[in-house]
CSV table of C-alpha atoms in Angstrom, one decimal:
chain,number,residue,atom,x,y,z
Z,29,UNK,CA,2.8,-16.6,-0.6
Z,30,UNK,CA,0.2,-16.5,1.5
Z,31,UNK,CA,1.8,-17.5,5.3
Z,32,UNK,CA,0.9,-20.3,7.3
Z,33,UNK,CA,-1.2,-21.3,10.3
Z,34,UNK,CA,1.2,-21.1,12.4
Z,35,UNK,CA,2.6,-17.9,10.9
Z,36,UNK,CA,-0.8,-16.1,11.2
Z,37,UNK,CA,-1.5,-17.4,15.2
Z,38,UNK,CA,2.4,-16.8,16.0
Z,39,UNK,CA,1.9,-12.9,17.5
Z,40,UNK,CA,4.5,-11.3,15.9
Z,41,UNK,CA,3.5,-8.0,14.9
Z,42,UNK,CA,6.2,-5.6,13.7
Z,43,UNK,CA,4.4,-1.3,12.4
Z,44,UNK,CA,5.7,1.3,10.8
Z,45,UNK,CA,4.4,4.4,11.5
Z,46,UNK,CA,5.4,7.9,9.3
Z,47,UNK,CA,7.3,7.5,6.6
Z,48,UNK,CA,8.6,9.9,4.3
Z,49,UNK,CA,10.8,8.3,0.7
Z,50,UNK,CA,12.2,10.9,-1.0
Z,51,UNK,CA,14.4,11.4,-4.2
Z,52,UNK,CA,16.3,13.1,-6.7
Z,53,UNK,CA,14.4,14.2,-9.8
Z,54,UNK,CA,17.1,16.1,-12.4
Z,55,UNK,CA,15.0,17.7,-14.9
Z,56,UNK,CA,16.8,19.6,-17.7
Z,57,UNK,CA,15.1,23.2,-17.1
Z,58,UNK,CA,16.9,24.6,-21.0
Z,59,UNK,CA,16.4,21.5,-22.1
Z,60,UNK,CA,13.0,21.7,-22.3
Z,61,UNK,CA,12.0,25.3,-23.2
Z,62,UNK,CA,13.9,24.3,-26.7
Z,63,UNK,CA,11.9,21.0,-26.8
Z,64,UNK,CA,14.5,18.6,-25.7
Z,65,UNK,CA,12.5,17.5,-23.0
Z,66,UNK,CA,14.9,15.1,-20.3
Z,67,UNK,CA,13.5,13.6,-16.7
Z,68,UNK,CA,17.4,11.7,-15.2
Z,69,UNK,CA,17.0,10.2,-11.8
Z,70,UNK,CA,20.3,10.9,-10.3
Z,71,UNK,CA,20.2,8.0,-8.1
Z,72,UNK,CA,20.3,10.0,-4.7
Z,73,UNK,CA,16.9,8.5,-1.8
Z,74,UNK,CA,15.9,8.4,1.2
Z,75,UNK,CA,14.1,7.1,4.2
Z,76,UNK,CA,12.3,8.3,7.2
Z,77,UNK,CA,10.2,6.0,8.8
Z,78,UNK,CA,9.3,8.0,12.3
Z,79,UNK,CA,8.9,5.2,15.3
Z,80,UNK,CA,9.4,0.8,14.5
Z,81,UNK,CA,8.3,-1.4,17.3
Z,82,UNK,CA,8.1,-4.9,17.0
Z,83,UNK,CA,8.0,-8.0,19.9
Z,84,UNK,CA,8.1,-11.7,19.7
Z,85,UNK,CA,6.1,-12.5,23.0
Z,86,UNK,CA,7.6,-14.3,25.9
Z,87,UNK,CA,10.8,-12.9,24.0
Z,88,UNK,CA,11.7,-9.6,22.9
Z,89,UNK,CA,10.0,-5.6,21.8
Z,90,UNK,CA,12.1,-3.6,20.0
Z,91,UNK,CA,11.3,0.6,19.7
Z,92,UNK,CA,13.1,2.6,17.8
Z,93,UNK,CA,12.2,6.4,16.7
Z,94,UNK,CA,13.6,8.8,14.6
Z,95,UNK,CA,14.8,6.0,11.6
Z,96,UNK,CA,17.3,7.9,8.7
Z,97,UNK,CA,18.9,6.0,5.7
Z,98,UNK,CA,20.2,7.6,3.1
Z,99,UNK,CA,21.8,7.3,-0.5
Z,100,UNK,CA,23.7,9.6,-2.6
Z,101,UNK,CA,26.3,8.2,-5.2
Z,102,UNK,CA,28.1,10.6,-5.6
Z,103,UNK,CA,28.5,11.7,-1.6
Z,104,UNK,CA,32.1,10.3,-1.8
Z,105,UNK,CA,33.3,12.6,-4.7
């Protein structure tokens, strides 16, 4: 959707810098050699953000550094 004029002129900003997303990829190397190519996405991923800054003029400024989010569906097993 297109932001309204009020939203565009509100002065509210949010900026993320240094974003790195990763995910695991499983490849069956022996299967590849035998001609049975197989790739799986096991669901494990990570997201790193070097810096975050959110500003709502005359209300609040939020800053953060070194944000790390990780998910591993096999972590509890």
